[in-house]
PDB file of C-alpha atoms in Angstrom:
ATOM      1  CA  UNK T   1     182.006 -37.799 -40.917  1.00  0.00           C
ATOM      2  CA  UNK T   2     184.806 -37.771 -43.460  1.00  0.00           C
ATOM      3  CA  UNK T   3     188.503 -38.095 -44.243  1.00  0.00           C
ATOM      4  CA  UNK T   4     190.783 -35.921 -46.350  1.00  0.00           C
ATOM      5  CA  UNK T   5     193.335 -37.549 -48.632  1.00  0.00           C
ATOM      6  CA  UNK T   6     196.723 -35.810 -48.446  1.00  0.00           C
ATOM      7  CA  UNK T   7     199.627 -35.993 -50.889  1.00  0.00           C
ATOM      8  CA  UNK T   8     202.891 -37.279 -49.447  1.00  0.00           C
ATOM      9  CA  UNK T   9     205.935 -38.270 -51.516  1.00  0.00           C
ATOM     10  CA  UNK T  10     207.350 -41.706 -50.710  1.00  0.00           C
ATOM     11  CA  UNK T  11     210.957 -40.580 -51.138  1.00  0.00           C
ATOM     12  CA  UNK T  12     213.999 -39.663 -49.057  1.00  0.00           C
ATOM     13  CA  UNK T  13     214.778 -36.859 -48.518  1.00  0.00           C
ATOM     14  CA  UNK T  14     211.200 -35.601 -48.117  1.00  0.00           C
ATOM     15  CA  UNK T  15     209.734 -33.421 -50.886  1.00  0.00           C
ATOM     16  CA  UNK T  16     206.826 -31.155 -49.981  1.00  0.00           C
ATOM     17  CA  UNK T  17     203.540 -31.359 -51.939  1.00  0.00           C
ATOM     18  CA  UNK T  18     203.876 -27.680 -52.909  1.00  0.00           C
ATOM     19  CA  UNK T  19     207.271 -28.345 -54.468  1.00  0.00           C
ATOM     20  CA  UNK T  20     205.905 -31.354 -56.350  1.00  0.00           C
ATOM     21  CA  UNK T  21     203.074 -29.239 -57.747  1.00  0.00           C
ATOM     22  CA  UNK T  22     205.469 -26.429 -58.633  1.00  0.00           C
ATOM     23  CA  UNK T  23     207.692 -28.682 -60.729  1.00  0.00           C
ATOM     24  CA  UNK T  24     204.725 -30.573 -62.185  1.00  0.00           C
ATOM     25  CA  UNK T  25     203.402 -27.258 -63.473  1.00  0.00           C
ATOM     26  CA  UNK T  26     206.818 -26.318 -64.845  1.00  0.00           C
ATOM     27  CA  UNK T  27     207.004 -29.648 -66.704  1.00  0.00           C
ATOM     28  CA  UNK T  28     203.351 -29.453 -67.848  1.00  0.00           C
ATOM     29  CA  UNK T  29     202.484 -32.540 -65.774  1.00  0.00           C
ATOM     30  CA  UNK T  30     199.666 -31.199 -63.571  1.00  0.00           C
ATOM     31  CA  UNK T  31     197.152 -33.328 -65.479  1.00  0.00           C
ATOM     32  CA  UNK T  32     199.168 -36.425 -64.536  1.00  0.00           C
ATOM     33  CA  UNK T  33     199.068 -35.345 -60.892  1.00  0.00           C
ATOM     34  CA  UNK T  34     195.291 -34.887 -61.116  1.00  0.00           C
ATOM     35  CA  UNK T  35     194.774 -38.340 -62.656  1.00  0.00           C
ATOM     36  CA  UNK T  36     197.047 -40.119 -60.191  1.00  0.00           C
ATOM     37  CA  UNK T  37     195.495 -38.268 -57.256  1.00  0.00           C
ATOM     38  CA  UNK T  38     191.986 -39.460 -58.067  1.00  0.00           C
ATOM     39  CA  UNK T  39     192.908 -42.995 -59.096  1.00  0.00           C
ATOM     40  CA  UNK T  40     195.370 -43.647 -56.264  1.00  0.00           C
ATOM     41  CA  UNK T  41     193.034 -42.310 -53.577  1.00  0.00           C
ATOM     42  CA  UNK T  42     190.025 -44.272 -54.807  1.00  0.00           C
ATOM     43  CA  UNK T  43     192.092 -47.462 -55.118  1.00  0.00           C
ATOM     44  CA  UNK T  44     193.498 -46.878 -51.625  1.00  0.00           C
ATOM     45  CA  UNK T  45     190.131 -46.509 -49.884  1.00  0.00           C
ATOM     46  CA  UNK T  46     187.822 -48.746 -51.920  1.00  0.00           C
ATOM     47  CA  UNK T  47     188.082 -51.686 -49.521  1.00  0.00           C
ATOM     48  CA  UNK T  48     188.118 -49.700 -46.277  1.00  0.00           C
ATOM     49  CA  UNK T  49     185.180 -50.513 -44.004  1.00  0.00           C
ATOM     50  CA  UNK T  50     184.525 -46.891 -42.981  1.00  0.00           C
ATOM     51  CA  UNK T  51     183.677 -45.877 -46.545  1.00  0.00           C
ATOM     52  CA  UNK T  52     181.324 -48.804 -46.977  1.00  0.00           C
ATOM     53  CA  UNK T  53     179.549 -47.497 -43.876  1.00  0.00           C
ATOM     54  CA  UNK T  54     178.915 -44.076 -45.421  1.00  0.00           C
ATOM     55  CA  UNK T  55     181.957 -41.996 -44.503  1.00  0.00           C
ATOM     56  CA  UNK T  56     183.147 -39.536 -47.143  1.00  0.00           C
ATOM     57  CA  UNK T  57     186.573 -38.824 -48.601  1.00  0.00           C
ATOM     58  CA  UNK T  58     187.709 -35.318 -49.581  1.00  0.00           C
ATOM     59  CA  UNK T  59     190.116 -35.247 -52.548  1.00  0.00           C
ATOM     60  CA  UNK T  60     192.107 -32.166 -53.565  1.00  0.00           C
ATOM     61  CA  UNK T  61     191.681 -31.203 -57.201  1.00  0.00           C
ATOM     62  CA  UNK T  62     193.161 -28.755 -59.683  1.00  0.00           C
ATOM     63  CA  UNK T  63     190.012 -27.666 -61.580  1.00  0.00           C
ATOM     64  CA  UNK T  64     191.844 -26.467 -64.686  1.00  0.00           C
ATOM     65  CA  UNK T  65     193.124 -30.026 -65.177  1.00  0.00           C
ATOM     66  CA  UNK T  66     189.870 -31.989 -64.866  1.00  0.00           C
ATOM     67  CA  UNK T  67     189.993 -35.480 -66.313  1.00  0.00           C
ATOM     68  CA  UNK T  68     188.683 -36.098 -69.822  1.00  0.00           C
ATOM     69  CA  UNK T  69     188.297 -38.882 -72.363  1.00  0.00           C
ATOM     70  CA  UNK T  70     189.170 -42.384 -71.184  1.00  0.00           C
ATOM     71  CA  UNK T  71     190.381 -41.011 -67.850  1.00  0.00           C
ATOM     72  CA  UNK T  72     186.962 -39.455 -67.159  1.00  0.00           C
ATOM     73  CA  UNK T  73     185.270 -42.768 -68.041  1.00  0.00           C
ATOM     74  CA  UNK T  74     187.634 -44.653 -65.741  1.00  0.00           C
ATOM     75  CA  UNK T  75     186.953 -42.181 -62.949  1.00  0.00           C
ATOM     76  CA  UNK T  76     183.200 -42.574 -63.386  1.00  0.00           C
ATOM     77  CA  UNK T  77     183.502 -46.364 -63.122  1.00  0.00           C
ATOM     78  CA  UNK T  78     185.607 -46.095 -59.968  1.00  0.00           C
ATOM     79  CA  UNK T  79     183.225 -43.548 -58.424  1.00  0.00           C
ATOM     80  CA  UNK T  80     180.210 -45.840 -58.835  1.00  0.00           C
ATOM     81  CA  UNK T  81     181.347 -48.020 -55.935  1.00  0.00           C
ATOM     82  CA  UNK T  82     181.349 -45.058 -53.518  1.00  0.00           C
ATOM     83  CA  UNK T  83     177.667 -44.053 -53.782  1.00  0.00           C
ATOM     84  CA  UNK T  84     177.994 -40.299 -53.201  1.00  0.00           C
ATOM     85  CA  UNK T  85     180.909 -40.478 -50.766  1.00  0.00           C
ATOM     86  CA  UNK T  86     183.438 -38.429 -52.786  1.00  0.00           C
ATOM     87  CA  UNK T  87     183.943 -34.691 -52.227  1.00  0.00           C
ATOM     88  CA  UNK T  88     186.288 -32.769 -54.522  1.00  0.00           C
ATOM     89  CA  UNK T  89     188.147 -29.836 -52.951  1.00  0.00           C
ATOM     90  CA  UNK T  90     188.765 -27.053 -55.442  1.00  0.00           C
ATOM     91  CA  UNK T  91     192.259 -25.794 -54.712  1.00  0.00           C
ATOM     92  CA  UNK T  92     193.509 -24.061 -57.871  1.00  0.00           C
ATOM     93  CA  UNK T  93     195.119 -20.695 -57.256  1.00  0.00           C
ATOM     94  CA  UNK T  94     193.394 -19.072 -60.221  1.00  0.00           C
ATOM     95  CA  UNK T  95     189.849 -18.490 -61.362  1.00  0.00           C
ATOM     96  CA  UNK T  96     188.310 -21.000 -63.750  1.00  0.00           C
ATOM     97  CA  UNK T  97     186.682 -19.636 -66.944  1.00  0.00           C
ATOM     98  CA  UNK T  98     182.889 -19.925 -66.982  1.00  0.00           C
ATOM     99  CA  UNK T  99     182.771 -22.551 -69.746  1.00  0.00           C
ATOM    100  CA  UNK T 100     185.276 -24.792 -67.955  1.00  0.00           C
ATOM    101  CA  UNK T 101     183.455 -24.281 -64.664  1.00  0.00           C
ATOM    102  CA  UNK T 102     180.161 -25.346 -66.251  1.00  0.00           C
ATOM    103  CA  UNK T 103     181.789 -28.433 -67.784  1.00  0.00           C
ATOM    104  CA  UNK T 104     183.340 -29.345 -64.435  1.00  0.00           C
ATOM    105  CA  UNK T 105     180.036 -28.981 -62.585  1.00  0.00           C
ATOM    106  CA  UNK T 106     178.246 -31.148 -65.145  1.00  0.00           C
ATOM    107  CA  UNK T 107     180.953 -33.809 -64.994  1.00  0.00           C
ATOM    108  CA  UNK T 108     180.880 -34.042 -61.195  1.00  0.00           C
ATOM    109  CA  UNK T 109     177.083 -33.823 -60.943  1.00  0.00           C
ATOM    110  CA  UNK T 110     176.767 -36.728 -63.351  1.00  0.00           C
ATOM    111  CA  UNK T 111     179.054 -38.808 -61.148  1.00  0.00           C
ATOM    112  CA  UNK T 112     177.355 -37.879 -57.876  1.00  0.00           C
ATOM    113  CA  UNK T 113     180.459 -36.010 -56.664  1.00  0.00           C
ATOM    114  CA  UNK T 114     180.064 -33.192 -54.142  1.00  0.00           C
ATOM    115  CA  UNK T 115     182.359 -30.154 -54.126  1.00  0.00           C
ATOM    116  CA  UNK T 116     184.105 -28.032 -51.505  1.00  0.00           C
ATOM    117  CA  UNK T 117     185.874 -24.674 -51.686  1.00  0.00           C
ATOM    118  CA  UNK T 118     189.154 -25.002 -49.803  1.00  0.00           C
ATOM    119  CA  UNK T 119     190.986 -22.357 -47.732  1.00  0.00           C
ATOM    120  CA  UNK T 120     188.046 -19.945 -47.845  1.00  0.00           C
ATOM    121  CA  UNK T 121     188.901 -16.422 -46.771  1.00  0.00           C
ATOM    122  CA  UNK T 122     192.402 -16.331 -48.282  1.00  0.00           C
ATOM    123  CA  UNK T 123     193.917 -16.200 -51.751  1.00  0.00           C
ATOM    124  CA  UNK T 124     191.702 -17.250 -54.648  1.00  0.00           C
ATOM    125  CA  UNK T 125     188.925 -18.477 -52.338  1.00  0.00           C
ATOM    126  CA  UNK T 126     187.080 -15.177 -52.308  1.00  0.00           C
ATOM    127  CA  UNK T 127     183.386 -14.281 -52.330  1.00  0.00           C
ATOM    128  CA  UNK T 128     183.308 -14.081 -56.135  1.00  0.00           C
ATOM    129  CA  UNK T 129     184.484 -17.654 -56.593  1.00  0.00           C
ATOM    130  CA  UNK T 130     182.250 -18.872 -53.783  1.00  0.00           C
ATOM    131  CA  UNK T 131     179.224 -17.440 -55.596  1.00  0.00           C
ATOM    132  CA  UNK T 132     180.375 -18.998 -58.872  1.00  0.00           C
ATOM    133  CA  UNK T 133     181.087 -22.443 -57.447  1.00  0.00           C
ATOM    134  CA  UNK T 134     178.243 -22.624 -54.861  1.00  0.00           C
ATOM    135  CA  UNK T 135     179.754 -25.817 -53.409  1.00  0.00           C
ATOM    136  CA  UNK T 136     178.344 -28.307 -50.913  1.00  0.00           C
ATOM    137  CA  UNK T 137     181.033 -27.408 -48.361  1.00  0.00           C
ATOM    138  CA  UNK T 138     183.050 -24.316 -47.492  1.00  0.00           C
ATOM    139  CA  UNK T 139     186.322 -24.992 -45.681  1.00  0.00           C
ATOM    140  CA  UNK T 140     187.181 -21.899 -43.628  1.00  0.00           C
ATOM    141  CA  UNK T 141     190.909 -21.230 -43.720  1.00  0.00           C
ATOM    142  CA  UNK T 142     193.097 -21.849 -40.694  1.00  0.00           C
ATOM    143  CA  UNK T 143     194.347 -18.234 -40.751  1.00  0.00           C
ATOM    144  CA  UNK T 144     190.857 -17.062 -39.755  1.00  0.00           C
ATOM    145  CA  UNK T 145     190.568 -19.663 -36.988  1.00  0.00           C
ATOM    146  CA  UNK T 146     193.953 -19.480 -35.266  1.00  0.00           C
ATOM    147  CA  UNK T 147     193.326 -18.128 -31.736  1.00  0.00           C
ATOM    148  CA  UNK T 148     189.835 -17.100 -32.835  1.00  0.00           C
ATOM    149  CA  UNK T 149     188.693 -17.133 -29.201  1.00  0.00           C
ATOM    150  CA  UNK T 150     190.893 -14.053 -28.625  1.00  0.00           C
ATOM    151  CA  UNK T 151     189.684 -12.065 -31.654  1.00  0.00           C
ATOM    152  CA  UNK T 152     186.163 -10.579 -31.835  1.00  0.00           C
ATOM    153  CA  UNK T 153     186.987  -9.478 -35.396  1.00  0.00           C
ATOM    154  CA  UNK T 154     187.734 -13.021 -36.533  1.00  0.00           C
ATOM    155  CA  UNK T 155     184.629 -14.268 -34.757  1.00  0.00           C
ATOM    156  CA  UNK T 156     182.474 -11.680 -36.535  1.00  0.00           C
ATOM    157  CA  UNK T 157     183.883 -12.564 -39.960  1.00  0.00           C
ATOM    158  CA  UNK T 158     183.635 -16.333 -39.425  1.00  0.00           C
ATOM    159  CA  UNK T 159     180.073 -16.018 -38.122  1.00  0.00           C
ATOM    160  CA  UNK T 160     179.094 -14.191 -41.326  1.00  0.00           C
ATOM    161  CA  UNK T 161     180.653 -16.942 -43.452  1.00  0.00           C
ATOM    162  CA  UNK T 162     178.788 -19.615 -41.491  1.00  0.00           C
ATOM    163  CA  UNK T 163     175.500 -17.702 -41.702  1.00  0.00           C
ATOM    164  CA  UNK T 164     175.906 -17.378 -45.488  1.00  0.00           C
ATOM    165  CA  UNK T 165     176.587 -21.113 -45.745  1.00  0.00           C
ATOM    166  CA  UNK T 166     173.527 -22.056 -43.723  1.00  0.00           C
ATOM    167  CA  UNK T 167     171.280 -19.699 -45.685  1.00  0.00           C
ATOM    168  CA  UNK T 168     172.411 -21.411 -48.906  1.00  0.00           C
ATOM    169  CA  UNK T 169     172.371 -25.067 -47.757  1.00  0.00           C
ATOM    170  CA  UNK T 170     176.171 -25.235 -47.605  1.00  0.00           C
ATOM    171  CA  UNK T 171     178.011 -26.993 -44.777  1.00  0.00           C
ATOM    172  CA  UNK T 172     180.643 -24.857 -43.018  1.00  0.00           C
ATOM    173  CA  UNK T 173     183.851 -26.675 -42.113  1.00  0.00           C
ATOM    174  CA  UNK T 174     186.406 -25.146 -39.717  1.00  0.00           C
ATOM    175  CA  UNK T 175     189.937 -26.078 -40.837  1.00  0.00           C
ATOM    176  CA  UNK T 176     193.072 -26.375 -38.752  1.00  0.00           C
ATOM    177  CA  UNK T 177     191.491 -26.525 -35.277  1.00  0.00           C
ATOM    178  CA  UNK T 178     194.350 -27.179 -32.862  1.00  0.00           C
ATOM    179  CA  UNK T 179     193.096 -26.300 -29.362  1.00  0.00           C
ATOM    180  CA  UNK T 180     190.058 -26.869 -27.202  1.00  0.00           C
ATOM    181  CA  UNK T 181     189.433 -23.102 -27.115  1.00  0.00           C
ATOM    182  CA  UNK T 182     189.399 -22.848 -30.909  1.00  0.00           C
ATOM    183  CA  UNK T 183     187.117 -25.854 -31.173  1.00  0.00           C
ATOM    184  CA  UNK T 184     184.662 -24.524 -28.603  1.00  0.00           C
ATOM    185  CA  UNK T 185     184.528 -21.124 -30.306  1.00  0.00           C
ATOM    186  CA  UNK T 186     183.838 -22.426 -33.810  1.00  0.00           C
ATOM    187  CA  UNK T 187     181.167 -24.773 -32.467  1.00  0.00           C
ATOM    188  CA  UNK T 188     179.437 -21.868 -30.709  1.00  0.00           C
ATOM    189  CA  UNK T 189     179.671 -19.863 -33.954  1.00  0.00           C
ATOM    190  CA  UNK T 190     177.755 -22.632 -35.713  1.00  0.00           C
ATOM    191  CA  UNK T 191     180.375 -24.595 -37.661  1.00  0.00           C
ATOM    192  CA  UNK T 192     178.974 -27.888 -38.966  1.00  0.00           C
ATOM    193  CA  UNK T 193     182.270 -29.769 -39.232  1.00  0.00           C
ATOM    194  CA  UNK T 194     185.692 -29.540 -37.588  1.00  0.00           C
ATOM    195  CA  UNK T 195     189.038 -30.592 -39.011  1.00  0.00           C
ATOM    196  CA  UNK T 196     192.483 -30.249 -37.494  1.00  0.00           C
ATOM    197  CA  UNK T 197     195.230 -31.670 -35.326  1.00  0.00           C
ATOM    198  CA  UNK T 198     193.026 -31.412 -32.227  1.00  0.00           C
ATOM    199  CA  UNK T 199     190.611 -34.045 -33.490  1.00  0.00           C
ATOM    200  CA  UNK T 200     192.972 -36.184 -35.592  1.00  0.00           C
ATOM    201  CA  UNK T 201     196.461 -35.818 -37.024  1.00  0.00           C
ATOM    202  CA  UNK T 202     197.434 -37.041 -40.513  1.00  0.00           C
ATOM    203  CA  UNK T 203     198.503 -40.665 -40.722  1.00  0.00           C
ATOM    204  CA  UNK T 204     199.206 -43.436 -43.190  1.00  0.00           C
ATOM    205  CA  UNK T 205     196.525 -45.676 -41.694  1.00  0.00           C
ATOM    206  CA  UNK T 206     192.825 -44.852 -41.645  1.00  0.00           C
ATOM    207  CA  UNK T 207     191.496 -44.625 -38.078  1.00  0.00           C
ATOM    208  CA  UNK T 208     187.959 -45.732 -37.261  1.00  0.00           C
ATOM    209  CA  UNK T 209     187.119 -42.742 -35.061  1.00  0.00           C
ATOM    210  CA  UNK T 210     188.583 -39.807 -33.147  1.00  0.00           C
ATOM    211  CA  UNK T 211     189.514 -40.287 -29.441  1.00  0.00           C
ATOM    212  CA  UNK T 212     186.574 -40.783 -27.086  1.00  0.00           C
ATOM    213  CA  UNK T 213     187.504 -37.847 -24.858  1.00  0.00           C
ATOM    214  CA  UNK T 214     187.456 -35.511 -27.869  1.00  0.00           C
ATOM    215  CA  UNK T 215     184.044 -36.818 -28.956  1.00  0.00           C
ATOM    216  CA  UNK T 216     182.762 -36.235 -25.431  1.00  0.00           C
ATOM    217  CA  UNK T 217     184.178 -32.708 -25.418  1.00  0.00           C
ATOM    218  CA  UNK T 218     182.451 -31.915 -28.716  1.00  0.00           C
TER     219      UNK T 218
END
């Protein structure tokens, strides 16, 4: 159905994405990270066959640093070749003011970009922000899904999230699925999409599909 673009530093020794973001914020360079994230990802996937066939790409975004001016125009031109295949994951660890949220929604709607709330159920991804953003996708955090088959409490909470999504035309995505038991449980709870090491691990090359035995199991 889709791919998620992940940040990885091409340096030795390895530097984690969280550390990069930490120092980018300290140096007031988060806007540069936002611009390079969008432009590099779109340039990387523009010629890939799977996206020409309708697959989507999820891109992590820092909403408080949305592109503007010439950068926004450049982004719009790049987006045109993807015909509704781009989904922006909202990952900022702070709430966005209403005026900035409205501007962001208008910008993305004009470009045909869908949105997703990432890591729902932890941190900033709470019910208040979900109601404010009303995204196309809700990505349910791994912490709620780890060993969910052993926890009736987790199952109850996740089922309520999925029910809310379905009642509001939002797709529910289960993040971080790592075992067949977790996958089976979230499917029975009604999850629309599954993401995690069990179906596909991160890699530098784009794979055409997940393993046949996993597809059959699903």
